[in-house]
Coordinates of N, CA and C in Angstrom, one line a residue:
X1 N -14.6 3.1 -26.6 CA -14.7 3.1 -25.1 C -15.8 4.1 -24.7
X2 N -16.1 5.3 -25.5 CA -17.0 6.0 -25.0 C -17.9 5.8 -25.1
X3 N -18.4 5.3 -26.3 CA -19.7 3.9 -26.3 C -20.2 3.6 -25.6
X4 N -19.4 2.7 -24.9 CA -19.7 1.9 -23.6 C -19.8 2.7 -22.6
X5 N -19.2 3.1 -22.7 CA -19.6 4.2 -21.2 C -20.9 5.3 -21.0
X6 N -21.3 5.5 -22.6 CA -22.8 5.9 -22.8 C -23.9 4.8 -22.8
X7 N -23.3 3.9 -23.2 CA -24.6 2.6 -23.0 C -24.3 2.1 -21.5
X8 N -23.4 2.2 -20.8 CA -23.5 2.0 -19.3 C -24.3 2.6 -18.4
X9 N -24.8 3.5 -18.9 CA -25.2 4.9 -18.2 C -24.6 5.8 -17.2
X10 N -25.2 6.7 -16.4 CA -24.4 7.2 -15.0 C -24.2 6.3 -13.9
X11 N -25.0 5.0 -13.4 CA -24.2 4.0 -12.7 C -22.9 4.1 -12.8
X12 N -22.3 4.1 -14.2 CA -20.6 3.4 -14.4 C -20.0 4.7 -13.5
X13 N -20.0 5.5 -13.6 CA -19.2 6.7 -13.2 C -18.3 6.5 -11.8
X14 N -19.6 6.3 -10.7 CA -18.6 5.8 -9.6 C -17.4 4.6 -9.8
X15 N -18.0 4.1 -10.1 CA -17.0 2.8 -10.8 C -15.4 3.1 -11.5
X16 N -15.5 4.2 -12.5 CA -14.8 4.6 -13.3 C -13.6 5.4 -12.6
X17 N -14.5 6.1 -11.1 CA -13.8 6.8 -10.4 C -13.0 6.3 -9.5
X18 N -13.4 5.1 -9.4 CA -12.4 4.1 -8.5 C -11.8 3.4 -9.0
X19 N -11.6 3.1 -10.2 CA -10.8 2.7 -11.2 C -9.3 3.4 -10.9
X20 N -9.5 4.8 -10.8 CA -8.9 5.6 -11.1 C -8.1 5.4 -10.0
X21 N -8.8 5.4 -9.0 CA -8.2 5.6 -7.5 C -7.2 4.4 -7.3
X22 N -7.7 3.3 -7.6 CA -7.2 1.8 -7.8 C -5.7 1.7 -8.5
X23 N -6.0 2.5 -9.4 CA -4.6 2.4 -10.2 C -3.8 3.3 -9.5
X24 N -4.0 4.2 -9.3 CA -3.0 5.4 -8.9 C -2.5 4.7 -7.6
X25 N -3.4 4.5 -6.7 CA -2.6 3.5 -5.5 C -1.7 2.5 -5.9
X26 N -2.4 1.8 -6.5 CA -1.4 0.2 -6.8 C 0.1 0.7 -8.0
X27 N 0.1 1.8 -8.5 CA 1.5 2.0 -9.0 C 2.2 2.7 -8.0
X28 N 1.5 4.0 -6.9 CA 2.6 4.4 -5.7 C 2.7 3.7 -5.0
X29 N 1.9 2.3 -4.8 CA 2.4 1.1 -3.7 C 3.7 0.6 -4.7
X30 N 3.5 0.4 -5.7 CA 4.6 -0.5 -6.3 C 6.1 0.4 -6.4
X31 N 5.9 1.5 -6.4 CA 7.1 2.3 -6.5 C 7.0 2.1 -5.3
X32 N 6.4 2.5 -4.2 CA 6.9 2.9 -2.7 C 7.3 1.7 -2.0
X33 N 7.0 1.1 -2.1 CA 6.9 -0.6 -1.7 C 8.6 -1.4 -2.1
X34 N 8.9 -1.0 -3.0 CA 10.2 -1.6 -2.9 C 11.4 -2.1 -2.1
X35 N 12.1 -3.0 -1.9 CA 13.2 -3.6 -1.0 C 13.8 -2.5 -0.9
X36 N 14.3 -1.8 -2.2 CA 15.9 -1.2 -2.3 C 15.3 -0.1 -1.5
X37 N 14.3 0.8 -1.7 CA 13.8 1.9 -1.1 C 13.3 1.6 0.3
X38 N 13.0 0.5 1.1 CA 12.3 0.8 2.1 C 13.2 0.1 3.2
X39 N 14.0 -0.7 2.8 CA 15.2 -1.5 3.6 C 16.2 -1.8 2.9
X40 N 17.4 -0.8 2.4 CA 18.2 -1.5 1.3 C 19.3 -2.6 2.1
X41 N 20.1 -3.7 1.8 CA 20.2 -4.8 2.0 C 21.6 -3.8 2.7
X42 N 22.4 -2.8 2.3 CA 23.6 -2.5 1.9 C 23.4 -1.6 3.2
X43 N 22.6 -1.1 3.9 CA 22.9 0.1 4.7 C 22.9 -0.2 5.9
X44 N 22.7 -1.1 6.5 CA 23.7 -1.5 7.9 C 24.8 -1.8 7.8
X45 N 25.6 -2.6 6.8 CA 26.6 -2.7 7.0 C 27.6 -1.6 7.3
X46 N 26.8 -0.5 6.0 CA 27.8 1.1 6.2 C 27.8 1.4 6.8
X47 N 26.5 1.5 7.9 CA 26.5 2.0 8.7 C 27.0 1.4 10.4
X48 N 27.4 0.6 10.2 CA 27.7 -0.1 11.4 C 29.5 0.6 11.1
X49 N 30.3 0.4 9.7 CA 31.4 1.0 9.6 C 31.4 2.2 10.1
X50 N 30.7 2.8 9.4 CA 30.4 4.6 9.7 C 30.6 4.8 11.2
X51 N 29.9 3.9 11.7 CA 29.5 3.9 13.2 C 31.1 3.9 14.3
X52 N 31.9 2.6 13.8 CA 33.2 2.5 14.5 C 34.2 2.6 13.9
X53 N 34.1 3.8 12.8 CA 34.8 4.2 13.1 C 35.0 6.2 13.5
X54 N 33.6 6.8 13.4 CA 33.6 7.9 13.8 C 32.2 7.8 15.0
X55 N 31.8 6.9 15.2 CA 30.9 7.1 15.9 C 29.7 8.1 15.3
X56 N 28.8 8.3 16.4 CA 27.6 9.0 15.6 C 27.4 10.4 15.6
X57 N 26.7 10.9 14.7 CA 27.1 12.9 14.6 C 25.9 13.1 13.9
X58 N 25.4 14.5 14.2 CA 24.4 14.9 13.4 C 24.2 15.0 12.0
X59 N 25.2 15.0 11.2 CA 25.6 14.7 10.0 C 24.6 13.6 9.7
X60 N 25.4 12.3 10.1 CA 25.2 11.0 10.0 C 23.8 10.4 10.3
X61 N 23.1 11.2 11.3 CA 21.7 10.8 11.7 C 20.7 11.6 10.9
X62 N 21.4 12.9 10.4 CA 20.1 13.4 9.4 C 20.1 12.7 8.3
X63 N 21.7 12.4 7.8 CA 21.5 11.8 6.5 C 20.8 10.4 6.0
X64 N 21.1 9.6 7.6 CA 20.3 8.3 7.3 C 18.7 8.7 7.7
X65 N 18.2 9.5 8.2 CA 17.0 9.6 8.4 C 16.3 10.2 7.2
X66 N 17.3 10.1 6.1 CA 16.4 10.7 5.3 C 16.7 9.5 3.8
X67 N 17.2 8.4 3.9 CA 17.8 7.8 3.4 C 16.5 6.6 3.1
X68 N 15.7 6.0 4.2 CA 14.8 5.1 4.1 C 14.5 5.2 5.1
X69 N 12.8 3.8 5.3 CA 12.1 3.9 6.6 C 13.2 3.1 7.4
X70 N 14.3 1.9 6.5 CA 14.5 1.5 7.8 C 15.8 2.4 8.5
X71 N 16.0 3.5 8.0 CA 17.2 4.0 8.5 C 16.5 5.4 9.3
X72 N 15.0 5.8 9.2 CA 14.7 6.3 10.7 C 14.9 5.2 11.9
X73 N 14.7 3.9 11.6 CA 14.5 3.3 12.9 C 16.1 2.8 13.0
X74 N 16.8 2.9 12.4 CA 18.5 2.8 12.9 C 19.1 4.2 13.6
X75 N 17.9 5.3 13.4 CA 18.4 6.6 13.7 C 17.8 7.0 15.4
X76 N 17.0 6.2 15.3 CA 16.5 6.1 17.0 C 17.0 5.3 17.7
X77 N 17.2 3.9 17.3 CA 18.0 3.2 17.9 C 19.8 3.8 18.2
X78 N 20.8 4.5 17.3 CA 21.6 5.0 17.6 C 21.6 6.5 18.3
X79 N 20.5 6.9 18.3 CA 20.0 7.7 19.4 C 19.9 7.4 20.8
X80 N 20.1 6.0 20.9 CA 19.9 5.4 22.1 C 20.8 4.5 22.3
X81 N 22.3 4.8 21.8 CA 23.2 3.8 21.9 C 23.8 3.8 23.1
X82 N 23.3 4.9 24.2 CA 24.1 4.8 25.6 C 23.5 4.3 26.1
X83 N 22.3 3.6 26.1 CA 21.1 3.5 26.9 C 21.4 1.5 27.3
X84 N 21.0 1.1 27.7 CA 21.1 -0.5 28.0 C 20.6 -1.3 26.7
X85 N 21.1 -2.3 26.0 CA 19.9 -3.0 25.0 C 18.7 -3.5 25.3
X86 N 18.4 -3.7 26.4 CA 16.3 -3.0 26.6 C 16.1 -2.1 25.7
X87 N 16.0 -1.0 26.6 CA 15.8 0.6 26.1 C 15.6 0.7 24.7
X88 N 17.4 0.4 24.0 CA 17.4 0.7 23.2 C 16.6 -0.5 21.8
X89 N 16.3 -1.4 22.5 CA 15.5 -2.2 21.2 C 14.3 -2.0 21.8
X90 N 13.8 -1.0 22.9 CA 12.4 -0.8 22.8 C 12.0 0.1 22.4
X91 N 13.1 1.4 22.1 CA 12.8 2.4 20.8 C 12.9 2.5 19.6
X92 N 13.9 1.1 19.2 CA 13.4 0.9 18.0 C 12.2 0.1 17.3
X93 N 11.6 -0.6 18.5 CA 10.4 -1.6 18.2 C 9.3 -0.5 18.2
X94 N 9.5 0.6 19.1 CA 8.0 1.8 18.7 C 8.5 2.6 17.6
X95 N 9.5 3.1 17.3 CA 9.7 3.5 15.6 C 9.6 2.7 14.6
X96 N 9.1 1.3 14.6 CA 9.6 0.5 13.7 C 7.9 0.1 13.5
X97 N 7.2 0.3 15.0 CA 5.7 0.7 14.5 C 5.0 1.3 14.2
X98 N 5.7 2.7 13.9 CA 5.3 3.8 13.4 C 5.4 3.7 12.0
X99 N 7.2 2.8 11.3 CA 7.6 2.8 10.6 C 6.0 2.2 9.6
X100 N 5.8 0.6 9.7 CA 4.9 0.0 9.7 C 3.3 0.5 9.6
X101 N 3.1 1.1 10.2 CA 1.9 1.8 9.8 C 1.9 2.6 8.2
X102 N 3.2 3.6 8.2 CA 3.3 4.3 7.3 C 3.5 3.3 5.6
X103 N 3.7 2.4 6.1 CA 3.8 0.8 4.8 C 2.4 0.7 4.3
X104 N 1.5 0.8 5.3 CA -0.1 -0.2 5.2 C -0.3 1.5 4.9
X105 N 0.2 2.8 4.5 CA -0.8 4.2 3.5 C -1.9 3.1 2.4
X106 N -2.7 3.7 2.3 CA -3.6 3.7 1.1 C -4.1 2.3 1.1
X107 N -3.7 0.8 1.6 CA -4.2 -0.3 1.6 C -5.2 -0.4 2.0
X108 N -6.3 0.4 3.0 CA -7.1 0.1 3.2 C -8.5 0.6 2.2
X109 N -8.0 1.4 1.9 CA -8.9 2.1 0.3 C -8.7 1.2 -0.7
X110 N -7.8 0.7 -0.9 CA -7.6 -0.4 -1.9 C -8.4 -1.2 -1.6
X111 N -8.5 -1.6 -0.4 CA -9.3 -2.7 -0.1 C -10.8 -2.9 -0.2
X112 N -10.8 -1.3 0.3 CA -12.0 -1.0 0.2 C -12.7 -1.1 -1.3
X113 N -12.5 -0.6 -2.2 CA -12.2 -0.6 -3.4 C -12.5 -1.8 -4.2
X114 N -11.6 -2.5 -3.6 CA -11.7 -3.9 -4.0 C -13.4 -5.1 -3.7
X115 N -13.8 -4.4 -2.5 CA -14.9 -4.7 -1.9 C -16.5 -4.3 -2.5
X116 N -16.2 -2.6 -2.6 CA -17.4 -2.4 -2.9 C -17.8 -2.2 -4.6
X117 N -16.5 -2.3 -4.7 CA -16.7 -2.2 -7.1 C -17.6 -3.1 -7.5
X118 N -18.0 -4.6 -6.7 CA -19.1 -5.5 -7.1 C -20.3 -5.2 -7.2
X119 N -20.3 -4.5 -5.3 CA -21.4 -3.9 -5.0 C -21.9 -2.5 -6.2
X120 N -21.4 -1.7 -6.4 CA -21.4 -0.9 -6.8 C -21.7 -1.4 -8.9
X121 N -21.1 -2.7 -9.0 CA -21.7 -2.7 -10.3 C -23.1 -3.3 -10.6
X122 N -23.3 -4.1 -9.0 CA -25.0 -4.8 -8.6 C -25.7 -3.6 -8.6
X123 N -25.3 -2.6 -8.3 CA -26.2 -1.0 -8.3 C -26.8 -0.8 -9.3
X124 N -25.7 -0.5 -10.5 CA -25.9 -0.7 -12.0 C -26.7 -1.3 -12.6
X125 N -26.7 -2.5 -12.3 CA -27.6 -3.5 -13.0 C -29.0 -3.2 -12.3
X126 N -29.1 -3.1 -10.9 CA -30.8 -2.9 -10.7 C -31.1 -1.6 -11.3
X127 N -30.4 -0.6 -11.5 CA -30.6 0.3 -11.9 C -31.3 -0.3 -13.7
X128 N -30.3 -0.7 -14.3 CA -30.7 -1.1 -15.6 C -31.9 -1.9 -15.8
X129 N -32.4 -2.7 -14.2 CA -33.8 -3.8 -14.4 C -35.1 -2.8 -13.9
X130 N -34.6 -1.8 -13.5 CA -35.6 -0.6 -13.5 C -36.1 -0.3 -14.5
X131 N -35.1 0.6 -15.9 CA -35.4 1.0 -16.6 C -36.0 -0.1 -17.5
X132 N -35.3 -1.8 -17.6 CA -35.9 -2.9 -18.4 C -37.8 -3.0 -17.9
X133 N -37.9 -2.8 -16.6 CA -39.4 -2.6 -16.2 C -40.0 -1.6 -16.6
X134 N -39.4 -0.6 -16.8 CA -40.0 0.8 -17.3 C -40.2 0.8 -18.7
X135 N -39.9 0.0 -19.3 CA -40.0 0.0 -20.9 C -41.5 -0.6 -21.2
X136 N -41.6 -1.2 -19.9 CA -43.0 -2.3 -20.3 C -44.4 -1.6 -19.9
X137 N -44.7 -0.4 -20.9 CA -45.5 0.8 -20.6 C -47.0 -0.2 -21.1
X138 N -48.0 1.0 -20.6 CA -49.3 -0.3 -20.8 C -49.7 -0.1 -22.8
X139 N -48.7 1.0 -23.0 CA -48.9 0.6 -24.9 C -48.2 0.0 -25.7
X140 N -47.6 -0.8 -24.4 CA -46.4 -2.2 -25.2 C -45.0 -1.8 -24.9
X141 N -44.2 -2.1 -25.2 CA -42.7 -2.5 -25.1 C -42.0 -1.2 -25.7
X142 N -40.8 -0.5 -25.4 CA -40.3 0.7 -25.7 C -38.7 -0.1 -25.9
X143 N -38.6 -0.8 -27.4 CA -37.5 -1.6 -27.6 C -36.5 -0.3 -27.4
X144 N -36.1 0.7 -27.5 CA -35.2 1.1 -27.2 C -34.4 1.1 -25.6
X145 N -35.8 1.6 -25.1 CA -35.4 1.8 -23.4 C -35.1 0.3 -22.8
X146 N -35.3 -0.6 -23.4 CA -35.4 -2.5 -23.0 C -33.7 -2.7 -23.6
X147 N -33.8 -1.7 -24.5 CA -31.8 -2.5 -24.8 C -31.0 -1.4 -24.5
X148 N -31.1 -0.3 -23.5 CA -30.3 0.9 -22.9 C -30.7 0.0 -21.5
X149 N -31.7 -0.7 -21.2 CA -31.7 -1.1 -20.0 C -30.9 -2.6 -19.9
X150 N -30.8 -3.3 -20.7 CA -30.1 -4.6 -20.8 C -28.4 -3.5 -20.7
X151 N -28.3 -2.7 -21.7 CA -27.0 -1.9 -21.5 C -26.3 -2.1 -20.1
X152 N -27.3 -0.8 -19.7 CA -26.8 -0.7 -18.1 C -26.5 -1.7 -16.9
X153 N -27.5 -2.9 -17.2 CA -27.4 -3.5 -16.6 C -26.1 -4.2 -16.4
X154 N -25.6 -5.1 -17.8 CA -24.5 -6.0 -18.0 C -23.3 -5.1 -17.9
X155 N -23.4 -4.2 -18.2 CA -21.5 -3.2 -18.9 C -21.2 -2.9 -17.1
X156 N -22.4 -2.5 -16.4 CA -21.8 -2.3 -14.8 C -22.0 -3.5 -14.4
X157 N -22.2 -4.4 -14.0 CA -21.6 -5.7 -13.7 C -20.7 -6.1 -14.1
X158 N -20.4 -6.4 -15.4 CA -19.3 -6.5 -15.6 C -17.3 -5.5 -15.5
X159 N -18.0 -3.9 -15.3 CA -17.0 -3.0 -14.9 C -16.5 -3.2 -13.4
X160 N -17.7 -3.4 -12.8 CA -17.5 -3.5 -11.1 C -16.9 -4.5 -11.0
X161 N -17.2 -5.9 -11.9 CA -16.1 -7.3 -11.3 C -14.7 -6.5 -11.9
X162 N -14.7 -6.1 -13.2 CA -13.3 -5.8 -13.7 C -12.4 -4.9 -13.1
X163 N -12.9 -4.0 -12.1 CA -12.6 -3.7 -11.6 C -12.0 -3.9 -9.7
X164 N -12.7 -4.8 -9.3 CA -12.6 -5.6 -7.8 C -11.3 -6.8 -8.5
X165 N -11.5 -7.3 -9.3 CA -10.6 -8.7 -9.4 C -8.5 -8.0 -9.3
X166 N -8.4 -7.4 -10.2 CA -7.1 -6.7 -9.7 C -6.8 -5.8 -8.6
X167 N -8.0 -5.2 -8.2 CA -7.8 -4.4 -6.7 C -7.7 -5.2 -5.6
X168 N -8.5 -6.5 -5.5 CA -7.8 -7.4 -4.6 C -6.4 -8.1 -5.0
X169 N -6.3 -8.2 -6.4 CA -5.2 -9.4 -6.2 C -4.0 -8.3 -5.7
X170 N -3.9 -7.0 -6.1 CA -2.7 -6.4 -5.5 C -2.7 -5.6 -3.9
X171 N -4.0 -6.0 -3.5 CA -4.5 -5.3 -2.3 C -3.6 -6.3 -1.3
X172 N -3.5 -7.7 -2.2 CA -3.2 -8.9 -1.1 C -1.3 -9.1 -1.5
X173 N -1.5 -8.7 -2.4 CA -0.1 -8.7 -2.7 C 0.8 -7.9 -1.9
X174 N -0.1 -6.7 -1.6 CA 1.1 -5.5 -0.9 C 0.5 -6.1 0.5
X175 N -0.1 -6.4 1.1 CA -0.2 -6.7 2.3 C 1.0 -7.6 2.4
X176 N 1.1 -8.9 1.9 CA 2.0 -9.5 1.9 C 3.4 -9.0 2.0
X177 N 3.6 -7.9 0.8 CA 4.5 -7.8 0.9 C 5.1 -6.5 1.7
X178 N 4.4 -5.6 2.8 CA 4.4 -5.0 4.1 C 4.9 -5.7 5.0
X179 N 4.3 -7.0 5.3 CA 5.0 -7.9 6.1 C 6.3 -8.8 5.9
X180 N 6.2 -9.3 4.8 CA 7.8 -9.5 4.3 C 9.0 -8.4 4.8
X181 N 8.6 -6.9 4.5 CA 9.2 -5.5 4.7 C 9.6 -5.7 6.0
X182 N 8.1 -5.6 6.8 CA 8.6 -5.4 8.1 C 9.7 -6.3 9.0
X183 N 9.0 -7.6 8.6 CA 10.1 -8.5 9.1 C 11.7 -8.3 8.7
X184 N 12.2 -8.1 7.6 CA 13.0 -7.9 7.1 C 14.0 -6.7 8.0
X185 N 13.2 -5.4 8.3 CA 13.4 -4.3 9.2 C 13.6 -5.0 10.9
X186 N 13.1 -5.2 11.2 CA 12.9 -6.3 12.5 C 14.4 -7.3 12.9
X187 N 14.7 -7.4 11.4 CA 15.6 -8.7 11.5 C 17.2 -7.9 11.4
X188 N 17.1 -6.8 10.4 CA 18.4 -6.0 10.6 C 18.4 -4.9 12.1
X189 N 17.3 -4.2 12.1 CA 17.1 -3.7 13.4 C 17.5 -4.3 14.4
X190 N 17.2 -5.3 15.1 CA 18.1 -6.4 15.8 C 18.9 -6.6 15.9
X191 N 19.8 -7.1 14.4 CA 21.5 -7.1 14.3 C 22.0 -6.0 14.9
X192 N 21.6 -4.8 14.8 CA 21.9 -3.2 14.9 C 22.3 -3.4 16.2
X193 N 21.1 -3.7 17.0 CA 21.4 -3.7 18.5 C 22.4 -4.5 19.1
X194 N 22.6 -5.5 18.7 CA 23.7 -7.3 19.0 C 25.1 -6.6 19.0
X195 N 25.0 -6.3 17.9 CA 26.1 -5.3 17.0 C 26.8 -4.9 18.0
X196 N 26.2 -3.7 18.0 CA 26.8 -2.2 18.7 C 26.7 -2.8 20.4
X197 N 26.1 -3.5 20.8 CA 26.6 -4.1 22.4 C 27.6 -5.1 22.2
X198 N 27.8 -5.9 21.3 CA 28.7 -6.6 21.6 C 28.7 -8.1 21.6
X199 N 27.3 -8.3 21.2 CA 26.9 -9.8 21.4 C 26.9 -10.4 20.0
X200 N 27.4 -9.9 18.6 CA 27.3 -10.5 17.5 C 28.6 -10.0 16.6
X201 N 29.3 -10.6 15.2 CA 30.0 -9.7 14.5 C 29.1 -9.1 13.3
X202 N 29.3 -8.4 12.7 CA 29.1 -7.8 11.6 C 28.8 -9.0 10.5

């Protein structure tokens, strides 16, 4: 591997550094990103119990606020359980946008990432058709510098795609699945509200 990374030349480096970046996002998205952690299926119901039968206490609102994203936005909403169901599903629709933002962390660098690694390995290569032109001195051909420049050229083209092809496929994956998330949050948030006024059962 070090090989190649010496016959790539310094082009690859940025490349190699976003590599880096690419991965390390796309496994905290995959840990962070999860159902169970970001809306578990199980915590309204508790909480709706929790709710009638002690009602709500400081206890109960720090512990869910610290429990998941969707259980800050169950913790504003029961913050606002005296309030009319307007109100209260309009503070949880602005926590639930805050929530939401905090989902789409790091996606955009991914994306970015995913964008410019091509570019960035097209860099490489003109860099490598420089030195292929540089070889062609007026006392003939410098076959060394002609196959360090063929090097440079292909290994960063090729690093930059290898690197863009999985930063997008999981750039598009988590996007997708942010919005699956949200909606999901959206859909029990809601129940929450119906709930606790009166307009739905458990």
């Amino acid at each position: 591997m070090f090989s190649i990374i010496q016959a790539a030349g310094w082009p690859i480096w940025p490349i190699i550094f976003a590599s880096i970046v690419a991965i390390a996002i796309i496994v905290e998205r995959l840990w962070s990103l999860r159902l169970s952690k970001v809306a578990p299926r199980d915590l309204l119901p508790s909480i709706l119990e929790e709710y009638n039968r002690t009602g709500t206490n400081a206890e109960m609102l720090s512990r869910l606020e610290n429990n998941s994203p969707l259980g800050r936005i169950f913790v504003v909403g029961l913050r606002n359980v005296g309030n009319s169901r307007e109100v209260m599903k309009e503070s949880i629709e602005e926590a639930g946008r805050s929530v939401a933002h905090e989902l789409d962390r790091y996606l955009t660098t991914l994306g970015t990432i995913a964008s410019l690694s091509p570019l960035m390995g097209l860099f490489g290569t003109l860099i490598g058709m420089i030195e292929i032109f540089g070889s062609n001195a007026s006392t003939g051909s410098n076959p060394a510098q002609l196959a360090h420049g063929i090097s440079v050229a292909l290994y960063n083209a090729a690093f930059g795609i290898l690197v863009a092809i999985p930063s997008m496929i999981f750039y598009r994956h988590f996007r997708a699945k942010v919005d699956t998330l949200v909606m999901e949050m959206e859909l029990q948030a809601l129940k929450l509200v119906e709930v606790i006024h009166g307009e739905r059962q458990i």
